[in-house]
Amino acid sequence: MSVSTAAIDPSVCAPLPVLGQDVTVPLVTGGEVTYAALDYAASAPALQRVWDDVAAYAPYYGSVHRGAGYLSQLSTDLFENSRRTVAEFLGCRADDQVVFTRSTTDSLNLLAAAIPAGCQVFVFETEHHASLLPWRDAQVTYLNAPRTPAQAVETLERALADRDPYGPALVCVTGASNVTGELWPVKELAAAAHAHGARIVLDAAQLAPHHPVDIAELDVDWVAFSGHKLYAPFGSGVLAGRSDWLLAAEPYLAGGGASRKVARRADGGVDVDWHTTAARHEAGSPNVIGVYSIASACKALTEAGFDNLVAREQELVNRVREGLAEVPEVQVLSLFGDDAPRVGVISFVVRGWNSSHFAAALSAEYGIGVRDGLFCAHPLVRTLLGSDPQDPGECGAPEAEPGERSLNAIRVSFGAGTPDEHIERFLRAVSELVSDGAQWKYRTEDGRCVPDRGTAAQV
């Protein structure tokens, strides 16, 4: 079985420098190899530009909004300038707010805490758990997985038409699936939501690193994303968009920074005057370095030319899909079909293989890092695999021994820092594992499939 080695067009764009691109890892079969990081959908490697910017600032680190000293003032300016950079990157409207959080999950939980009483929330079962689960205190309608973009819009329109037309409503939808990489019809879904008096929040965790996101152009009310998927480390995230619900809500966290004035009452209690800016939901000492790293990544992607990055990534997507199509045992998972536009996130299963076993062999024998499991999108993966919703399965944990069928899938993901060689090595490894089998024996240990050290397979 062979896989063609057609090269990526070098005239499109060169990969951006990222940390770890020269890291070597040991192979269970002997020797070392440069690590192929193909798990961008979980956490993308930090851009070298981001790391350099952070390193240059680190000696000047100081408390934000807290001090009169030079370093505190410098850090405060950097923090607020980062907010403006992110707003520009997202195409925010004049009255939008940018709130810094820990992650997409944190951003959507913040919004969930701010929705008005009686709000109806509409979310597709295809969402990442960060979008699927925060709405516990709301009236939630879970929508079945659509099989075309048009069906997604129709499904939402029908659900909204049946709702109470007088109460508040919110639609939560992904921009790009973290399982299939497929792009969702965000602008059309936003139009449907607004036509029925609802608002919409866009989970851009998988979209923003791969494709420009413009709040005004898409006409969404909020956007949430994570820094660690946007080539920025340090556990930071963003919720950007309309301010009214956020300002009407109690602070997400109560404490220093969220309050403008606190005074004791005669009865012994405390009166609090909360901020009416983004600071209302940024209590505590903020993650200055994390925020600055997001702003640096936004600048780096913009300056590199997002159109060029998108074009090169599409070349990689096409190459991976063509290579996997040449291996009959591989089934690529898709909601919208082969022609659907997508970013560099592709999930698949291999006939005759346990997915965790296959991923472990890619790592141990080829130095390739992918992800296996249900990708914190359990209902979607089970739908794509045609399994019963009650079947067992959990993120990253194999349900079968090596060689047995599992209810999990394998995900390969890549982006602006991925070299051509990593893609070619991955496709060669898939072909060789399917045709020749693994060179080593594997066992399950602490919920993971790992090489059985000292025991090579009989090949």
Coordinates of C-alpha atoms in Angstrom, one line a residue:
M1 CA 0.0 0.0 0.0
S2 CA 1.5 3.3 -1.0
V3 CA 0.7 7.0 -0.3
S4 CA 1.7 9.6 -2.8
T5 CA 4.1 12.3 -1.7
A6 CA 2.9 15.3 -3.6
A7 CA 4.6 18.4 -2.0
I8 CA 2.8 21.3 -0.6
D9 CA 3.1 24.4 -2.9
P10 CA 5.9 26.4 -1.2
S11 CA 4.8 29.6 -2.9
V12 CA 1.6 29.7 -0.8
C13 CA 3.2 30.5 2.6
A14 CA 6.0 29.2 4.8
P15 CA 5.1 27.8 8.2
L16 CA 5.4 30.3 11.1
P17 CA 8.2 29.6 13.6
V18 CA 6.9 27.9 16.8
L19 CA 8.4 26.7 20.0
G20 CA 9.4 23.0 20.0
Q21 CA 10.0 22.6 16.3
D22 CA 13.4 21.1 17.0
V23 CA 12.5 18.9 20.0
T24 CA 13.4 15.3 19.6
V25 CA 11.6 12.3 21.2
P26 CA 12.7 8.7 21.7
L27 CA 11.2 5.9 19.6
V28 CA 10.3 2.6 21.2
T29 CA 12.0 0.9 18.3
G30 CA 15.3 2.8 19.0
G31 CA 16.7 6.2 18.2
E32 CA 15.1 9.6 18.2
V33 CA 13.1 11.7 15.8
T34 CA 12.0 15.3 15.6
Y35 CA 8.6 15.5 17.3
A36 CA 5.6 16.0 14.9
A37 CA 3.1 18.0 16.9
L38 CA -0.2 17.3 15.2
D39 CA -2.6 18.0 18.1
Y40 CA -3.1 21.7 17.5
A41 CA -6.8 21.4 18.2
A42 CA -6.0 20.6 21.9
S43 CA -3.2 23.1 22.4
A44 CA -1.2 24.7 19.6
P45 CA 2.5 25.3 20.1
A46 CA 3.4 28.9 21.0
L47 CA 4.6 31.1 18.2
Q48 CA 8.3 32.1 18.6
R49 CA 7.2 35.7 18.1
V50 CA 4.9 35.4 21.1
W51 CA 7.6 33.8 23.3
D52 CA 10.1 36.5 22.3
D53 CA 7.6 39.3 23.1
V54 CA 6.8 37.8 26.5
A55 CA 10.5 37.3 27.3
A56 CA 11.2 41.0 26.4
Y57 CA 8.4 42.2 28.7
A58 CA 9.1 39.8 31.6
P59 CA 11.7 41.9 33.4
Y60 CA 9.2 44.8 33.5
Y61 CA 6.3 42.7 34.9
G62 CA 4.3 44.6 37.5
S63 CA 0.9 44.7 39.1
V64 CA -1.9 45.9 36.9
H65 CA -4.3 48.7 38.0
R66 CA -2.7 48.5 41.4
G67 CA 0.4 50.7 41.6
A68 CA 1.8 54.1 41.0
G69 CA 5.3 52.8 40.2
Y70 CA 6.8 52.8 36.7
L71 CA 6.5 49.0 36.2
S72 CA 2.9 48.9 37.3
Q73 CA 2.0 51.8 35.0
L74 CA 3.8 50.1 32.1
S75 CA 2.1 46.8 32.8
T76 CA -1.3 48.5 33.0
D77 CA -0.7 50.2 29.6
L78 CA 0.4 46.9 28.1
F79 CA -2.7 45.1 29.5
E80 CA -5.2 47.7 28.2
N81 CA -3.4 48.0 24.9
S82 CA -3.7 44.2 24.6
R83 CA -7.4 44.6 25.0
R84 CA -7.5 47.1 22.1
T85 CA -5.4 44.7 20.0
V86 CA -7.8 41.9 20.6
A87 CA -10.8 44.1 19.8
E88 CA -9.2 45.1 16.5
F89 CA -8.3 41.4 15.7
L90 CA -12.0 40.4 16.2
G91 CA -13.5 43.4 14.4
C92 CA -15.3 44.5 17.5
R93 CA -18.0 47.2 17.3
A94 CA -17.5 50.5 19.1
D95 CA -19.6 49.6 22.1
D96 CA -18.4 46.0 22.4
Q97 CA -16.4 44.9 25.5
V98 CA -13.4 42.6 25.6
V99 CA -13.3 40.6 28.8
F100 CA -10.2 38.5 29.6
T101 CA -10.8 35.0 31.0
R102 CA -8.9 31.8 31.5
S103 CA -10.2 29.9 28.4
T104 CA -13.2 29.4 26.1
T105 CA -14.8 27.3 28.8
D106 CA -14.4 30.1 31.3
S107 CA -15.7 32.6 28.8
L108 CA -18.9 30.7 28.2
N109 CA -19.5 30.0 31.8
L110 CA -19.1 33.7 32.4
L111 CA -21.8 34.4 29.8
A112 CA -24.0 31.7 31.2
A113 CA -23.8 33.4 34.6
A114 CA -24.8 36.7 33.0
I115 CA -27.9 35.7 31.0
P116 CA -31.2 37.2 32.1
A117 CA -33.6 35.2 34.2
G118 CA -35.9 33.0 32.1
C119 CA -33.5 33.0 29.2
Q120 CA -34.0 30.1 26.7
V121 CA -30.7 28.7 25.3
F122 CA -30.4 26.8 22.1
V123 CA -27.4 24.6 21.4
F124 CA -26.7 21.8 18.9
E125 CA -25.6 18.5 20.3
T126 CA -22.6 18.7 18.1
E127 CA -20.9 21.3 20.3
H128 CA -17.8 20.9 22.4
H129 CA -18.7 20.5 26.1
A130 CA -17.5 24.0 26.7
S131 CA -20.5 25.2 24.7
L132 CA -22.8 22.3 25.6
L133 CA -22.7 22.3 29.4
P134 CA -22.5 25.8 31.0
W135 CA -26.2 26.5 30.7
R136 CA -27.4 24.5 33.7
D137 CA -29.4 27.3 35.2
A138 CA -31.2 28.1 31.9
Q139 CA -34.0 26.5 29.9
V140 CA -31.9 24.6 27.4
T141 CA -33.1 23.1 24.1
Y142 CA -30.6 20.7 22.6
L143 CA -30.8 20.5 18.8
N144 CA -30.1 17.3 16.8
A145 CA -27.0 17.1 14.7
P146 CA -27.6 18.6 11.2
R147 CA -26.2 16.9 8.1
T148 CA -25.9 20.0 6.0
P149 CA -25.2 23.7 6.8
A150 CA -28.7 24.5 5.4
Q151 CA -30.2 21.9 7.7
A152 CA -28.5 23.6 10.6
V153 CA -30.1 26.9 9.8
E154 CA -33.5 25.3 9.2
T155 CA -33.3 23.3 12.5
L156 CA -32.5 26.5 14.4
E157 CA -35.3 28.5 12.7
R158 CA -37.9 25.8 13.6
A159 CA -36.7 25.7 17.2
L160 CA -36.8 29.5 17.6
A161 CA -40.2 29.7 16.0
D162 CA -41.6 27.5 18.7
R163 CA -40.1 29.4 21.6
D164 CA -41.7 32.0 23.9
P165 CA -41.4 35.1 21.7
Y166 CA -41.4 37.5 24.6
G167 CA -38.5 36.2 26.7
P168 CA -34.7 36.5 26.2
A169 CA -33.1 33.8 24.1
L170 CA -29.5 32.8 23.3
V171 CA -28.0 30.6 20.6
C172 CA -24.6 29.0 21.1
V173 CA -22.8 27.6 18.1
T174 CA -19.3 26.7 17.1
G175 CA -17.5 28.3 14.2
A176 CA -15.4 25.2 13.3
S177 CA -16.0 21.8 14.8
N178 CA -13.2 20.5 17.1
V179 CA -14.0 17.0 15.8
T180 CA -14.4 17.3 12.0
G181 CA -12.9 20.8 11.4
E182 CA -16.0 21.7 9.3
L183 CA -17.0 25.3 9.1
W184 CA -20.5 26.2 10.3
P185 CA -22.8 28.7 8.6
V186 CA -22.3 31.3 11.4
K187 CA -23.5 34.3 9.5
E188 CA -26.7 32.6 8.4
L189 CA -27.3 31.2 11.9
A190 CA -26.8 34.7 13.4
A191 CA -29.4 36.1 10.9
A192 CA -31.9 33.4 11.9
A193 CA -31.3 34.1 15.6
H194 CA -31.8 37.8 15.2
A195 CA -34.9 37.3 13.0
H196 CA -36.5 35.5 16.0
G197 CA -35.4 38.0 18.6
A198 CA -32.5 35.8 20.0
R199 CA -28.9 36.6 20.5
I200 CA -26.0 34.4 19.5
V201 CA -22.6 33.5 20.9
L202 CA -19.8 32.1 18.7
D203 CA -17.4 29.5 20.1
A204 CA -14.4 30.4 18.0
A205 CA -11.9 28.2 19.8
Q206 CA -11.2 26.2 16.7
L207 CA -12.0 29.0 14.2
A208 CA -9.9 31.9 15.4
P209 CA -6.5 30.1 15.0
H210 CA -7.3 29.1 11.5
H211 CA -9.5 31.7 9.9
P212 CA -10.3 35.5 10.4
V213 CA -13.1 36.2 12.8
D214 CA -15.0 39.5 12.4
I215 CA -17.8 40.1 15.0
A216 CA -19.4 42.9 13.0
E217 CA -19.2 41.1 9.7
L218 CA -20.6 37.8 11.1
D219 CA -23.2 39.9 13.1
V220 CA -22.8 37.7 16.2
D221 CA -23.4 39.1 19.7
W222 CA -20.4 37.5 21.4
V223 CA -17.2 35.6 20.5
A224 CA -15.3 33.3 22.9
F225 CA -11.9 31.7 22.3
S226 CA -8.8 30.4 24.1
G227 CA -5.2 31.7 23.9
H228 CA -3.7 28.2 24.0
K229 CA -5.3 27.3 20.7
L230 CA -4.2 30.7 19.2
Y231 CA -0.4 30.0 19.6
A232 CA -0.3 31.8 22.9
P233 CA 0.5 29.9 26.2
F234 CA -0.3 30.8 29.9
G235 CA -4.0 29.9 30.3
S236 CA -5.9 32.9 29.0
G237 CA -9.0 33.5 27.0
V238 CA -11.4 36.1 25.7
L239 CA -15.1 36.9 25.7
A240 CA -15.9 39.8 23.4
G241 CA -19.2 41.4 22.4
R242 CA -22.2 43.2 23.7
S243 CA -21.9 44.8 27.1
D244 CA -25.5 45.1 28.3
W245 CA -26.1 41.6 29.7
L246 CA -22.6 41.6 31.2
L247 CA -23.1 44.9 32.9
A248 CA -26.5 44.0 34.2
A249 CA -25.2 40.8 35.8
E250 CA -23.5 40.4 39.2
P251 CA -19.7 40.1 38.8
Y252 CA -18.6 36.6 37.7
L253 CA -16.1 36.7 40.6
A254 CA -16.5 39.0 43.5
G255 CA -13.3 40.6 44.7
G256 CA -10.6 43.2 44.1
G257 CA -10.6 44.8 40.7
A258 CA -14.3 44.2 40.1
S259 CA -15.4 46.8 42.6
R260 CA -15.0 50.6 42.4
K261 CA -16.1 51.4 45.9
V262 CA -16.8 49.3 49.0
A263 CA -18.2 50.8 52.2
R264 CA -19.5 49.5 55.5
R265 CA -23.2 50.2 56.4
A266 CA -24.5 51.2 59.7
D267 CA -26.1 47.8 60.1
G268 CA -22.7 46.2 59.8
G269 CA -23.1 45.0 56.2
V270 CA -21.2 46.1 53.1
D271 CA -22.3 48.2 50.1
V272 CA -20.5 47.6 46.8
D273 CA -20.3 49.8 43.7
W274 CA -19.2 47.5 40.9
H275 CA -17.3 48.6 37.8
T276 CA -19.3 49.2 34.6
T277 CA -16.4 48.2 32.4
A278 CA -14.9 44.8 31.5
A279 CA -13.1 45.0 34.9
R280 CA -16.5 44.0 36.4
H281 CA -15.8 40.4 35.4
E282 CA -12.0 40.4 35.8
A283 CA -11.7 40.3 39.6
G284 CA -8.3 39.5 41.1
S285 CA -4.8 40.1 39.7
P286 CA -5.1 39.4 36.0
N287 CA -2.9 37.1 34.0
V288 CA -1.0 40.0 32.4
I289 CA 1.5 37.7 30.6
G290 CA -1.3 35.5 29.3
V291 CA -3.2 38.5 28.0
Y292 CA -0.1 40.0 26.4
S293 CA 0.6 36.6 24.7
I294 CA -2.9 36.6 23.1
A295 CA -2.3 40.2 21.8
S296 CA 1.1 39.2 20.5
A297 CA -0.4 36.2 18.7
C298 CA -3.2 38.3 17.2
K299 CA -0.5 40.7 15.8
A300 CA 1.7 37.9 14.5
L301 CA -1.2 36.2 12.6
T302 CA -2.3 39.6 11.2
E303 CA 1.1 40.6 10.1
A304 CA 1.9 37.2 8.5
G305 CA -1.2 37.7 6.3
F306 CA -4.2 35.6 7.4
D307 CA -5.2 35.0 3.8
N308 CA -1.8 33.4 3.2
L309 CA -2.0 31.3 6.3
V310 CA -5.5 30.1 5.3
A311 CA -4.3 29.2 1.8
R312 CA -1.4 27.1 3.1
E313 CA -3.5 25.4 5.7
Q314 CA -6.0 24.5 3.0
E315 CA -3.2 22.9 1.1
L316 CA -2.4 20.8 4.1
V317 CA -6.0 19.8 4.6
N318 CA -6.3 18.7 1.0
R319 CA -3.0 16.7 1.3
V320 CA -4.2 14.9 4.5
R321 CA -7.6 14.1 3.1
E322 CA -6.1 12.8 -0.2
G323 CA -3.6 10.7 1.6
L324 CA -6.1 9.2 4.0
A325 CA -8.5 8.5 1.1
E326 CA -5.8 6.2 -0.4
V327 CA -6.0 3.9 2.7
P328 CA -9.3 2.0 2.3
E329 CA -9.4 1.0 6.0
V330 CA -9.6 4.7 7.1
Q331 CA -12.9 6.3 7.5
V332 CA -12.8 10.1 7.9
L333 CA -15.6 11.5 10.1
S334 CA -17.9 14.2 8.7
L335 CA -21.2 15.8 9.3
F336 CA -21.6 17.9 6.2
G337 CA -19.8 15.6 3.6
D338 CA -16.5 15.6 1.7
D339 CA -17.1 19.0 0.0
A340 CA -17.7 20.9 3.2
P341 CA -15.1 23.6 3.9
R342 CA -13.0 22.9 6.9
V343 CA -9.9 23.9 9.0
G344 CA -7.0 21.8 9.9
V345 CA -8.8 19.4 12.2
I346 CA -9.6 15.9 10.9
S347 CA -10.9 12.9 12.8
F348 CA -11.0 9.3 11.6
V349 CA -11.2 5.6 12.6
V350 CA -9.2 2.7 11.2
R351 CA -11.0 -0.6 10.5
G352 CA -9.6 -3.4 12.6
W353 CA -7.8 -1.0 15.0
N354 CA -8.6 0.3 18.5
S355 CA -8.2 4.1 18.1
S356 CA -6.1 4.5 21.2
H357 CA -3.8 1.7 20.1
F358 CA -3.4 3.4 16.7
A359 CA -2.6 6.8 18.3
A360 CA -0.1 5.1 20.7
A361 CA 1.7 3.5 17.8
L362 CA 1.9 6.8 15.9
S363 CA 3.6 8.3 19.0
A364 CA 5.9 5.4 20.1
E365 CA 7.0 4.3 16.7
Y366 CA 6.9 7.5 14.6
G367 CA 7.2 10.4 17.1
I368 CA 3.8 11.8 16.0
G369 CA 1.5 13.4 18.5
V370 CA -2.2 13.1 17.8
R371 CA -5.3 12.7 20.0
D372 CA -7.7 9.8 20.5
G373 CA -11.0 9.7 22.3
L374 CA -14.2 11.6 22.1
F375 CA -12.6 15.1 22.1
C376 CA -14.9 16.5 24.8
A377 CA -17.7 16.3 22.3
H378 CA -19.2 13.0 23.3
P379 CA -22.6 13.3 21.6
L380 CA -21.1 14.4 18.3
V381 CA -18.5 11.6 18.1
R382 CA -21.1 9.0 19.0
T383 CA -23.4 10.3 16.3
L384 CA -20.6 10.2 13.7
L385 CA -19.6 6.7 14.8
G386 CA -23.2 5.5 14.6
S387 CA -23.1 4.3 18.2
D388 CA -25.9 4.3 20.7
P389 CA -25.9 7.5 22.9
Q390 CA -25.7 5.3 26.0
D391 CA -22.6 3.4 24.8
P392 CA -19.6 3.9 27.1
G393 CA -16.8 6.2 26.1
E394 CA -14.9 9.1 27.6
C395 CA -12.2 11.6 26.5
G396 CA -8.9 9.9 25.9
A397 CA -9.7 6.6 27.5
P398 CA -9.7 3.4 25.5
E399 CA -12.7 1.1 26.0
A400 CA -11.0 -1.9 24.4
E401 CA -7.7 -3.7 24.4
P402 CA -5.3 -3.1 21.5
G403 CA -6.6 -4.5 18.3
E404 CA -10.3 -4.5 19.5
R405 CA -12.8 -2.1 18.2
S406 CA -13.3 1.1 20.3
L407 CA -15.9 3.8 20.5
N408 CA -13.2 6.4 20.2
A409 CA -11.7 8.2 17.2
I410 CA -8.3 9.6 16.2
R411 CA -7.8 13.3 15.6
V412 CA -5.0 14.9 13.6
S413 CA -4.8 18.7 13.7
F414 CA -2.4 21.2 12.4
G415 CA -2.0 24.9 11.6
A416 CA 0.3 27.8 10.9
G417 CA 3.4 26.2 12.4
T418 CA 3.1 22.7 10.8
P419 CA 6.0 21.8 8.5
D420 CA 5.3 19.7 5.3
E421 CA 7.4 16.9 6.7
H422 CA 5.1 16.3 9.6
I423 CA 2.2 15.8 7.3
E424 CA 4.1 13.4 5.1
R425 CA 5.4 11.4 8.0
F426 CA 1.9 11.1 9.4
L427 CA 0.5 9.8 6.1
R428 CA 3.4 7.4 5.7
A429 CA 2.9 6.2 9.2
V430 CA -0.9 5.6 8.7
S431 CA -0.2 3.6 5.6
E432 CA 2.5 1.5 7.2
L433 CA 0.6 0.7 10.3
V434 CA -2.5 -0.4 8.3
S435 CA -0.5 -2.5 5.9
D436 CA 2.2 -3.9 8.1
G437 CA 0.9 -3.6 11.7
A438 CA 2.6 -2.2 14.7
Q439 CA 6.2 -3.1 15.4
W440 CA 5.6 -3.2 19.1
K441 CA 3.1 -4.7 21.5
Y442 CA 0.9 -2.4 23.6
R443 CA -1.1 -2.7 26.8
T444 CA -3.5 -0.5 28.7
E445 CA -2.1 1.2 31.7
D446 CA -3.9 3.8 33.9
G447 CA -6.5 4.3 31.1
R448 CA -4.0 4.8 28.4
C449 CA -2.6 2.5 25.6
V450 CA 1.2 2.4 26.1
P451 CA 4.0 0.3 24.6
D452 CA 4.8 -2.9 26.5
R453 CA 8.5 -2.1 27.1
G454 CA 10.9 -4.8 26.0
T455 CA 8.3 -6.7 24.0
A456 CA 8.4 -6.1 20.2
A457 CA 5.6 -7.4 18.0
Q458 CA 6.2 -10.5 15.9
V459 CA 6.5 -9.2 12.4

